[in-house]
Amino acid sequence: MRRPVLPIDVTSVARALLAVAPAQRQRLCRQIFAGAGLALRHHQHSGRCCRVWGDGSLSGAARRFTLADEPFLDHPGYLACTRMVLAHLADHASADPSPPA
């Protein structure tokens, strides 16, 4: 089971990725997705948000890191980061066929 993914989740993760060097983005993206999963499991077991990773949303996990100011949608770096987030999201969606909770 996973949380529904909202547009703010995608933009928050993309902004976190944009704030780091391109060579660090894949690792950070995986870290944010993993952290959101940990927080979701923590919330399901305890009923409380995780102190480190937030409420189980991607946005909550991304906000643990510095977020770049939100650029225009046609910013090349932001587009690359958004594509990376969507690719990770597609991988996770195909790995977890259950509908969002």
Tab-separated table of C-alpha atoms in Angstrom:
chain	number	residue	atom	x	y	z
A	1	MET	CA	0.000	0.000	0.000
A	2	ARG	CA	1.249	3.506	-0.766
A	3	ARG	CA	0.073	7.053	-0.411
A	4	PRO	CA	-1.478	8.834	-3.364
A	5	VAL	CA	1.061	10.972	-5.193
A	6	LEU	CA	0.038	14.586	-5.646
A	7	PRO	CA	1.598	17.220	-7.940
A	8	ILE	CA	3.235	18.838	-4.886
A	9	ASP	CA	5.063	15.555	-4.249
A	10	VAL	CA	6.619	15.611	-7.713
A	11	THR	CA	7.538	19.291	-7.536
A	12	SER	CA	9.018	19.009	-4.036
A	13	VAL	CA	11.264	16.101	-4.987
A	14	ALA	CA	12.279	17.827	-8.237
A	15	ARG	CA	13.171	20.981	-6.296
A	16	ALA	CA	15.264	18.945	-3.836
A	17	LEU	CA	17.085	17.352	-6.759
A	18	LEU	CA	17.622	20.705	-8.448
A	19	ALA	CA	19.340	21.978	-5.283
A	20	VAL	CA	22.163	19.413	-5.587
A	21	ALA	CA	24.774	18.722	-8.247
A	22	PRO	CA	23.575	16.597	-11.180
A	23	ALA	CA	25.900	13.748	-10.156
A	24	GLN	CA	24.115	13.499	-6.784
A	25	ARG	CA	20.528	13.510	-8.056
A	26	GLN	CA	19.919	9.804	-8.681
A	27	ARG	CA	21.136	8.880	-5.210
A	28	LEU	CA	19.094	11.634	-3.570
A	29	CYS	CA	15.979	10.639	-5.506
A	30	ARG	CA	16.309	7.026	-4.331
A	31	GLN	CA	16.926	8.255	-0.786
A	32	ILE	CA	13.778	10.404	-0.796
A	33	PHE	CA	11.614	7.584	-2.165
A	34	ALA	CA	13.036	5.170	0.431
A	35	GLY	CA	12.523	7.708	3.216
A	36	ALA	CA	8.910	8.255	2.229
A	37	GLY	CA	8.380	4.492	2.375
A	38	LEU	CA	9.949	4.281	5.819
A	39	ALA	CA	7.790	7.153	7.042
A	40	LEU	CA	4.641	5.571	5.655
A	41	ARG	CA	5.369	2.294	7.442
A	42	HIS	CA	6.147	4.203	10.638
A	43	HIS	CA	2.860	6.100	10.355
A	44	GLN	CA	0.890	2.901	9.713
A	45	HIS	CA	2.366	1.250	12.825
A	46	SER	CA	2.440	4.187	15.226
A	47	GLY	CA	-0.205	6.568	13.897
A	48	ARG	CA	2.367	9.361	14.054
A	49	CYS	CA	4.634	11.096	11.579
A	50	CYS	CA	8.245	10.009	11.409
A	51	ARG	CA	10.525	12.602	13.015
A	52	VAL	CA	13.037	12.253	10.194
A	53	TRP	CA	11.001	11.569	7.044
A	54	GLY	CA	7.615	13.150	7.735
A	55	ASP	CA	4.153	11.848	6.964
A	56	GLY	CA	4.971	9.212	4.359
A	57	SER	CA	4.480	11.498	1.371
A	58	LEU	CA	7.226	12.203	-1.129
A	59	SER	CA	6.852	15.900	-0.370
A	60	GLY	CA	7.338	15.290	3.334
A	61	ALA	CA	10.491	13.283	2.671
A	62	ALA	CA	11.841	15.810	0.152
A	63	ARG	CA	11.368	18.685	2.586
A	64	ARG	CA	13.989	17.140	4.838
A	65	PHE	CA	16.450	18.546	2.304
A	66	THR	CA	17.040	22.013	0.905
A	67	LEU	CA	14.587	22.809	-1.890
A	68	ALA	CA	15.577	25.056	-4.774
A	69	ASP	CA	13.256	27.957	-5.465
A	70	GLU	CA	10.545	26.737	-7.798
A	71	PRO	CA	11.597	27.633	-11.341
A	72	PHE	CA	9.446	27.975	-14.417
A	73	LEU	CA	8.372	24.661	-15.929
A	74	ASP	CA	10.596	25.139	-18.989
A	75	HIS	CA	13.821	25.420	-16.933
A	76	PRO	CA	16.080	22.690	-18.420
A	77	GLY	CA	17.479	21.490	-15.082
A	78	TYR	CA	14.044	21.417	-13.488
A	79	LEU	CA	12.682	19.456	-16.445
A	80	ALA	CA	15.487	16.907	-16.055
A	81	CYS	CA	14.761	16.598	-12.333
A	82	THR	CA	11.021	16.254	-12.928
A	83	ARG	CA	11.634	13.521	-15.510
A	84	MET	CA	13.833	11.700	-12.990
A	85	VAL	CA	11.107	11.868	-10.330
A	86	LEU	CA	8.470	10.629	-12.776
A	87	ALA	CA	10.721	7.744	-13.888
A	88	HIS	CA	11.227	6.677	-10.262
A	89	LEU	CA	7.512	7.038	-9.667
A	90	ALA	CA	6.748	4.840	-12.686
A	91	ASP	CA	9.210	2.212	-11.425
A	92	HIS	CA	7.591	2.222	-7.985
A	93	ALA	CA	4.074	2.136	-9.416
A	94	SER	CA	4.871	-0.923	-11.526
A	95	ALA	CA	6.533	-2.625	-8.542
A	96	ASP	CA	3.510	-1.938	-6.297
A	97	PRO	CA	0.327	-2.739	-8.237
A	98	SER	CA	-1.930	-1.913	-5.266
A	99	PRO	CA	-3.900	1.296	-5.690
A	100	PRO	CA	-2.874	4.273	-3.550
A	101	ALA	CA	-4.398	4.385	-0.074
